[in-house]
Amino acid sequence: MPKGAKRMDLYEKTTEHIVALMQEGKLPWQQAWDSAAGAALVMPVNGKTNHPYNPFNSFLLSAVMREKESADPRFFTIASLQEQNRIFAARVARLMQEGKPVRPELRWEYRVKKGSKGIPIIQKWHVERDKDKRPLPEEEQYWARRITAVFHAADCIRREYAYDKDGNRRIGDDGKPIYTDHPLKEYVPKAPVYTHEEQHGIAEAILAASGAVIRHDQADQAFFSPRRDEIHLPPKEAFPDLGGYYATALHELAHWTGHESRMNREMSTDKTSRSYAREELRAELASTFLSLDLGIPLDPESHAAYLQSWIEELKADKMAIFKAATDARKIVGYIKRLVPEAFRTSSRLTPAAEGVLPASKEKAAVPAAEPSHEPIEANKEQAGPNDREKQGTAKEAVPSAEELFSCRYASVMAACSRSRRRHRPI
């Protein structure tokens, strides 16, 4: 099968999965919350680097988390687990050579459970060097893609071998090493947590810095008027809580960016048109990305009126969800640039956990032939620490801050103060 056909088949399978969830009234990008205090949504992350996945892979992996009924967002490749094993083995060898004690966890070996099915995702990275590791001129650099398989943390294990007093593995009567397999340590969310007051202050800072005209003149509806270039909302008191107000306001602010004087998107007012449904999907995803970081719960009923039109759009165009996600990233990027001093990109959403390499130690893989797009089964016998993983000359792309940025309350409130001096009150 041609590479392009494999990739399109993956898009199609993912879209079909998302449509199936939508038909059940579920959205894969809306997950459970860590706490009522406002911890960020649990979104899939690379278990090795702790980086969030791009929207396409997030949609696919979020659906896997939902199927497994798991809040653990970590996904690993077999190669990343093997890399961690090699690092630990090297540390153990050095400590033993120096006559120093070896912590038990350094002897753990990370593996994928036999028979586990891998989830194919699309990796993207920027190639800056040739095959001989020589820097490429800027005009010859390019983005490369390939399909690879990842495994959810629930499908991974840590193998603990039995050792004698000399540090050698004990051998059983069957001539094989004695070991016990354990699940990975439980995932503990470490995302920033804000109080409700902080959440609302951050959201207010964004709205103020935008300079958007907001009218609180509606009883039970919210909308953006392209003709008047105004956002219309019910008063804050009409919402059950302020979180609902700000989630709605951010959704309408996403629409606001589409005005001809800003991002100039097609803004149909015909609620029965496909164009209208597309814009609603863009705004839904953009407000999700914003609410994700602020810790503002999303209204689970807010999408109900558009579900059927989204389902029809996705059935008609298998790339629709990915086009909408790309547009949503641009929307969030536009909003972020309104208050650049208020946001700080975090390359580490959570501290490195067991089986996770520090981001600074990561090396991207050389582009390789794409494996099958079908679910990939874990090898019955996986390679151990002595098997080498190819090290490459390509730098893997880090998801943009628009996908999932980390915001710090103090800097946002400072930005809010400055924005009040630059813009009229809303």
Coordinates of C-alpha atoms in Angstrom, one line a residue:
M1 CA 0.0 0.0 0.0
P2 CA 1.4 3.5 -0.9
K3 CA 2.5 5.6 2.1
G4 CA -0.2 8.2 1.4
A5 CA -2.9 5.6 1.3
K6 CA -1.7 4.2 4.7
R7 CA -1.8 7.7 6.2
M8 CA -5.3 8.4 4.8
D9 CA -6.5 5.1 6.1
L10 CA -5.4 6.1 9.6
Y11 CA -7.2 9.4 9.3
E12 CA -10.3 7.5 8.2
K13 CA -10.1 5.0 11.0
T14 CA -9.7 7.8 13.5
T15 CA -12.6 9.8 12.1
E16 CA -14.8 6.8 12.3
H17 CA -13.8 6.3 15.9
I18 CA -14.6 9.9 16.8
V19 CA -18.0 9.7 14.9
A20 CA -18.9 6.6 16.9
L21 CA -18.2 8.4 20.2
M22 CA -20.2 11.4 19.0
Q23 CA -23.1 9.2 18.2
E24 CA -23.0 8.1 21.9
G25 CA -23.0 11.8 22.9
K26 CA -19.3 11.8 23.8
L27 CA -16.4 13.9 22.7
P28 CA -12.9 12.4 22.9
W29 CA -11.3 15.7 23.8
Q30 CA -13.5 16.2 26.9
Q31 CA -12.0 14.1 29.7
A32 CA -12.5 13.8 33.4
W33 CA -11.1 16.6 35.6
D34 CA -8.4 16.0 38.2
S35 CA -10.2 17.9 40.9
A36 CA -13.0 20.5 41.4
A37 CA -10.3 23.0 42.3
G38 CA -9.4 23.3 38.6
A39 CA -6.6 21.0 37.7
A40 CA -6.0 20.8 34.0
L41 CA -7.7 18.2 31.9
V42 CA -5.9 14.9 31.6
M43 CA -4.7 14.8 28.0
P44 CA -2.5 12.2 26.4
V45 CA 1.3 12.7 26.8
N46 CA 4.4 11.1 25.5
G47 CA 5.4 8.9 28.4
K48 CA 9.1 9.5 27.6
T49 CA 9.2 13.3 27.3
N50 CA 5.9 14.3 29.0
H51 CA 5.1 16.4 26.0
P52 CA 1.4 16.6 25.0
Y53 CA 0.5 15.0 21.6
N54 CA -0.6 17.1 18.7
P55 CA -4.4 17.3 18.2
F56 CA -4.6 14.5 15.7
N57 CA -2.8 12.0 17.9
S58 CA -4.6 13.4 21.0
F59 CA -8.0 12.6 19.5
L60 CA -7.0 9.1 18.8
L61 CA -5.3 8.5 22.1
S62 CA -8.0 10.2 24.2
A63 CA -10.4 7.7 22.7
V64 CA -8.1 4.9 23.8
M65 CA -8.1 6.3 27.4
R66 CA -11.8 6.4 27.3
E67 CA -12.1 2.8 26.2
K68 CA -9.7 1.7 28.9
E69 CA -11.6 3.9 31.4
S70 CA -8.2 5.2 32.5
A71 CA -7.1 8.7 33.6
D72 CA -3.4 7.7 33.0
P73 CA -2.3 9.8 30.0
R74 CA 1.0 8.2 29.3
F75 CA 1.8 6.4 26.1
F76 CA 5.2 4.7 25.2
T77 CA 6.9 3.2 22.2
I78 CA 8.8 0.0 22.7
A79 CA 11.9 1.8 21.6
S80 CA 11.5 4.4 24.4
L81 CA 11.2 1.7 27.1
Q82 CA 14.3 0.0 25.7
E83 CA 16.2 3.3 25.8
Q84 CA 15.3 3.7 29.5
N85 CA 16.5 0.2 30.2
R86 CA 19.8 0.9 28.5
I87 CA 20.3 4.1 30.6
F88 CA 19.5 2.2 33.8
A89 CA 21.8 -0.7 32.9
A90 CA 24.6 1.8 32.2
R91 CA 24.1 3.4 35.6
V92 CA 24.0 0.1 37.4
A93 CA 27.3 -1.0 35.7
R94 CA 29.0 2.3 36.7
L95 CA 27.8 2.1 40.3
M96 CA 28.9 -1.5 40.6
Q97 CA 32.3 -0.7 39.1
E98 CA 32.7 2.1 41.7
G99 CA 31.6 -0.2 44.5
K100 CA 28.6 1.9 45.3
P101 CA 25.1 0.6 46.3
V102 CA 22.5 0.2 43.6
R103 CA 19.0 1.3 44.2
P104 CA 16.5 -1.5 43.4
E105 CA 14.5 0.6 40.9
L106 CA 17.6 1.0 38.7
R107 CA 17.4 -2.7 38.0
W108 CA 13.8 -2.6 36.9
E109 CA 13.2 -3.5 33.2
Y110 CA 10.4 -1.8 31.3
R111 CA 8.4 -3.8 28.8
V112 CA 5.2 -4.0 26.9
K113 CA 2.8 -6.9 27.9
K114 CA 2.8 -9.8 25.5
G115 CA -0.1 -9.6 23.1
S116 CA -0.8 -5.9 23.7
K117 CA -2.0 -4.0 20.7
G118 CA -0.2 -0.9 19.7
I119 CA -2.0 2.3 18.5
P120 CA -0.6 3.7 15.3
I121 CA 0.1 7.5 15.4
I122 CA 1.7 9.9 13.0
Q123 CA 5.1 11.3 14.2
K124 CA 6.4 14.6 12.7
W125 CA 9.8 16.1 13.1
H126 CA 12.0 18.7 11.5
V127 CA 15.1 17.3 9.6
E128 CA 18.0 19.7 10.0
R129 CA 20.9 17.3 9.2
D130 CA 21.7 14.9 6.4
K131 CA 22.4 11.2 6.9
D132 CA 26.0 12.0 7.6
K133 CA 24.9 14.4 10.4
R134 CA 26.1 17.4 8.5
P135 CA 23.9 20.5 8.9
L136 CA 21.5 21.1 6.0
P137 CA 21.1 24.6 4.5
E138 CA 17.9 26.2 5.8
E139 CA 16.3 25.9 2.3
E140 CA 16.9 22.1 2.3
Q141 CA 15.5 21.4 5.7
Y142 CA 12.1 19.7 5.7
W143 CA 9.4 18.1 7.8
A144 CA 9.3 14.4 7.8
R145 CA 6.4 12.1 8.9
R146 CA 6.1 8.4 9.7
I147 CA 3.6 6.1 11.3
T148 CA 4.7 4.5 14.6
A149 CA 3.0 2.5 17.4
V150 CA 2.5 3.5 21.0
F151 CA 1.2 1.6 23.9
H152 CA -0.8 2.9 26.8
A153 CA 0.7 2.7 30.3
A154 CA -1.7 0.0 31.3
D155 CA -0.2 -2.2 28.6
C156 CA 3.3 -1.7 30.0
I157 CA 5.0 -3.4 32.9
R158 CA 8.1 -3.1 35.0
R159 CA 10.0 -6.4 35.4
E160 CA 11.7 -7.0 38.7
Y161 CA 14.4 -9.7 38.7
A162 CA 15.7 -11.6 41.7
Y163 CA 19.4 -11.0 42.5
D164 CA 21.9 -12.8 44.7
K165 CA 24.2 -11.0 47.1
D166 CA 26.8 -10.4 44.4
G167 CA 24.3 -8.6 42.2
N168 CA 23.8 -11.4 39.7
R169 CA 20.4 -12.5 38.5
R170 CA 19.1 -15.6 40.2
I171 CA 18.3 -18.5 37.9
G172 CA 15.4 -20.8 38.4
D173 CA 15.1 -24.6 38.0
D174 CA 14.0 -24.1 34.4
G175 CA 17.3 -22.3 33.6
K176 CA 15.7 -18.9 33.2
P177 CA 16.0 -15.8 35.4
I178 CA 13.6 -15.4 38.2
Y179 CA 11.4 -12.3 38.0
T180 CA 8.1 -10.7 38.9
D181 CA 6.1 -8.4 36.6
H182 CA 4.4 -5.3 38.1
P183 CA 2.3 -2.6 36.6
L184 CA 3.9 0.8 36.2
K185 CA 3.6 3.1 39.2
E186 CA 0.3 4.8 39.4
Y187 CA 0.1 8.1 37.5
V188 CA -0.2 11.1 39.8
P189 CA -1.3 14.3 37.9
K190 CA 1.1 17.2 38.5
A191 CA -0.6 19.8 36.3
P192 CA -0.9 23.4 37.7
V193 CA -3.9 23.8 39.9
Y194 CA -5.6 27.2 40.3
T195 CA -8.2 28.3 42.7
H196 CA -11.5 29.4 41.2
E197 CA -10.5 33.0 41.8
E198 CA -7.3 32.5 39.9
Q199 CA -9.1 30.8 37.1
H200 CA -11.5 33.6 36.7
G201 CA -8.8 36.2 37.0
I202 CA -6.8 34.6 34.2
A203 CA -9.9 34.3 31.9
E204 CA -10.8 38.0 32.6
A205 CA -7.3 39.0 31.7
I206 CA -7.6 37.3 28.3
L207 CA -11.0 38.9 27.6
A208 CA -9.7 42.4 28.7
A209 CA -6.5 42.1 26.6
S210 CA -8.5 41.1 23.5
G211 CA -10.3 44.5 23.4
A212 CA -13.4 42.6 22.2
V213 CA -16.7 44.4 22.6
I214 CA -18.8 42.3 25.0
R215 CA -22.5 43.1 25.6
H216 CA -24.3 41.4 28.5
D217 CA -27.7 41.8 26.9
Q218 CA -29.0 38.3 26.4
A219 CA -31.3 36.2 28.5
D220 CA -30.4 32.7 27.6
Q221 CA -28.2 32.7 24.5
A222 CA -24.6 33.6 23.6
F223 CA -23.3 34.5 20.2
F224 CA -20.8 36.6 18.2
S225 CA -22.2 39.1 15.7
P226 CA -19.8 39.4 12.7
R227 CA -21.7 42.3 11.3
R228 CA -21.5 44.3 14.5
D229 CA -18.2 42.8 15.6
E230 CA -19.6 42.2 19.1
I231 CA -19.9 39.3 21.5
H232 CA -23.3 39.0 23.2
L233 CA -23.7 37.1 26.5
P234 CA -26.1 36.8 29.3
P235 CA -25.0 38.5 32.5
K236 CA -22.6 36.6 34.8
E237 CA -25.4 36.2 37.3
A238 CA -27.4 34.2 34.8
F239 CA -24.9 31.3 34.9
P240 CA -24.9 28.6 37.5
D241 CA -21.3 29.5 38.2
L242 CA -18.6 31.8 36.9
G243 CA -16.8 28.9 35.4
G244 CA -19.7 28.4 33.0
Y245 CA -19.7 32.1 32.1
Y246 CA -16.0 32.2 31.3
A247 CA -16.1 28.9 29.3
T248 CA -18.9 30.4 27.2
A249 CA -17.1 33.7 26.8
L250 CA -13.9 32.0 25.6
H251 CA -16.0 30.0 23.1
E252 CA -17.4 33.3 21.7
L253 CA -13.9 34.9 21.8
A254 CA -12.8 32.1 19.5
H255 CA -15.6 33.1 17.0
W256 CA -14.5 36.7 17.5
T257 CA -11.1 35.9 16.0
G258 CA -12.8 35.0 12.7
H259 CA -13.9 38.6 11.9
E260 CA -12.6 40.0 8.6
S261 CA -10.4 42.5 10.4
R262 CA -8.6 39.6 12.3
M263 CA -8.3 36.1 10.9
N264 CA -10.9 36.6 8.3
R265 CA -12.7 33.2 8.3
E266 CA -16.0 32.3 6.6
M267 CA -18.6 33.3 9.2
S268 CA -22.0 32.0 8.1
T269 CA -25.1 33.0 10.0
D270 CA -27.1 30.1 8.6
K271 CA -27.3 27.6 11.3
T272 CA -28.2 24.8 8.9
S273 CA -25.1 25.3 6.7
R274 CA -22.0 23.1 6.8
S275 CA -20.0 26.3 7.1
Y276 CA -21.7 27.2 10.3
A277 CA -21.1 23.7 11.7
R278 CA -17.4 23.9 10.8
E279 CA -17.0 27.2 12.6
E280 CA -18.7 25.9 15.7
L281 CA -16.3 22.9 15.7
R282 CA -13.3 25.2 15.4
A283 CA -14.6 27.3 18.3
E284 CA -15.4 24.2 20.3
L285 CA -11.8 22.9 20.0
A286 CA -10.2 26.3 20.5
S287 CA -12.2 27.0 23.7
T288 CA -11.3 23.5 24.8
F289 CA -7.6 24.2 24.4
L290 CA -8.0 27.4 26.4
S291 CA -10.2 25.9 29.1
L292 CA -7.8 23.0 29.3
D293 CA -5.0 25.2 30.6
L294 CA -7.1 27.5 32.8
G295 CA -8.8 24.5 34.5
I296 CA -12.3 25.9 33.7
P297 CA -14.8 23.0 33.4
L298 CA -16.5 22.8 30.0
D299 CA -20.2 22.6 29.8
P300 CA -21.0 19.0 28.7
E301 CA -24.3 20.1 27.2
S302 CA -22.8 23.0 25.2
H303 CA -22.1 20.9 22.2
A304 CA -25.4 19.0 22.1
A305 CA -27.0 21.3 19.6
Y306 CA -24.2 20.7 17.1
L307 CA -23.4 17.1 17.5
Q308 CA -25.5 15.8 14.6
S309 CA -24.2 18.5 12.2
W310 CA -20.6 17.6 13.2
I311 CA -21.3 13.9 12.7
E312 CA -22.6 14.7 9.2
E313 CA -19.6 16.9 8.4
L314 CA -17.1 14.2 9.6
K315 CA -18.8 11.5 7.6
A316 CA -18.7 13.7 4.5
D317 CA -15.0 14.7 5.0
K318 CA -12.7 12.3 6.8
M319 CA -10.2 15.2 7.3
A320 CA -12.7 17.6 8.7
I321 CA -11.8 17.0 12.4
F322 CA -8.1 17.5 11.7
K323 CA -8.7 20.7 9.6
A324 CA -10.8 22.0 12.5
A325 CA -8.0 21.2 15.0
T326 CA -5.4 23.0 12.8
D327 CA -7.7 26.0 12.7
A328 CA -8.3 25.9 16.4
R329 CA -4.5 25.9 17.1
K330 CA -4.3 29.1 15.0
I331 CA -7.2 30.6 16.9
V332 CA -5.5 29.9 20.2
G333 CA -2.2 31.2 18.9
Y334 CA -3.9 34.5 17.9
I335 CA -5.5 34.9 21.3
K336 CA -2.2 34.0 23.0
R337 CA -0.4 36.7 21.1
L338 CA -2.7 39.3 22.5
V339 CA -1.0 38.9 25.9
P340 CA 2.3 37.2 25.1
E341 CA 3.7 38.2 28.6
A342 CA 0.9 36.3 30.2
F343 CA 1.9 32.8 28.9
R344 CA 4.9 30.7 29.3
T345 CA 5.5 27.5 27.2
S346 CA 6.3 24.6 29.5
S347 CA 8.1 21.7 27.8
R348 CA 7.5 19.6 30.9
L349 CA 3.9 19.3 31.9
T350 CA 4.7 16.8 34.6
P351 CA 7.9 15.7 36.4
A352 CA 9.7 12.8 34.8
A353 CA 8.2 9.6 36.2
E354 CA 9.6 6.1 36.2
G355 CA 10.4 4.9 32.7
V356 CA 10.6 8.5 31.5
L357 CA 13.7 10.1 30.1
P358 CA 14.4 13.8 30.8
A359 CA 13.5 15.8 27.7
S360 CA 17.1 17.0 27.3
K361 CA 18.3 13.4 26.8
E362 CA 15.8 12.6 24.0
K363 CA 17.1 11.8 20.6
A364 CA 14.7 11.5 17.7
A365 CA 14.7 8.6 15.4
V366 CA 15.8 8.6 11.8
P367 CA 12.9 8.4 9.3
A368 CA 12.1 4.8 8.6
A369 CA 9.8 2.8 6.4
E370 CA 6.3 3.1 7.7
P371 CA 4.9 0.0 9.4
S372 CA 1.5 -1.3 8.8
H373 CA -1.4 0.9 9.8
E374 CA -3.2 -2.0 11.4
P375 CA -2.9 -2.4 15.2
I376 CA 0.6 -3.5 16.1
E377 CA 1.0 -6.4 18.5
A378 CA 3.8 -6.4 21.0
N379 CA 6.6 -8.9 20.2
K380 CA 6.5 -12.1 22.2
E381 CA 10.1 -11.6 23.1
Q382 CA 11.2 -8.0 23.4
A383 CA 14.8 -6.8 23.2
G384 CA 16.6 -6.1 26.4
P385 CA 19.0 -3.4 27.4
N386 CA 21.7 -4.6 25.0
D387 CA 19.7 -4.1 21.8
R388 CA 20.4 -0.7 20.3
E389 CA 17.8 1.8 19.1
K390 CA 18.7 3.8 16.1
Q391 CA 19.8 7.3 16.9
G392 CA 19.1 9.9 14.3
T393 CA 19.9 13.2 12.9
A394 CA 16.4 14.6 12.9
K395 CA 14.9 16.7 15.6
E396 CA 11.4 15.6 16.6
A397 CA 8.9 18.4 16.5
V398 CA 7.6 19.6 19.9
P399 CA 3.9 20.3 19.9
S400 CA 3.2 24.0 19.6
A401 CA 2.1 26.0 22.7
E402 CA -1.3 26.5 21.1
E403 CA -2.0 22.8 21.6
L404 CA -1.4 22.9 25.3
F405 CA 0.4 25.8 26.9
S406 CA 1.1 26.3 30.5
C407 CA 0.0 29.6 32.1
R408 CA 1.3 31.2 35.2
Y409 CA -1.2 33.2 37.3
A410 CA 1.1 35.9 38.5
S411 CA 2.3 36.9 35.1
V412 CA -1.3 36.8 33.7
M413 CA -2.6 39.1 36.4
A414 CA 0.3 41.5 35.7
A415 CA -0.8 41.4 32.0
C416 CA -4.4 42.0 33.1
S417 CA -3.3 45.2 34.9
R418 CA -1.4 46.4 31.9
S419 CA -4.3 45.5 29.5
R420 CA -6.6 47.7 31.6
R421 CA -4.4 50.6 30.8
R422 CA -4.3 49.8 27.1
H423 CA -8.0 48.9 26.5
R424 CA -11.3 50.3 27.7
P425 CA -13.1 48.2 30.3
I426 CA -15.5 45.6 29.0

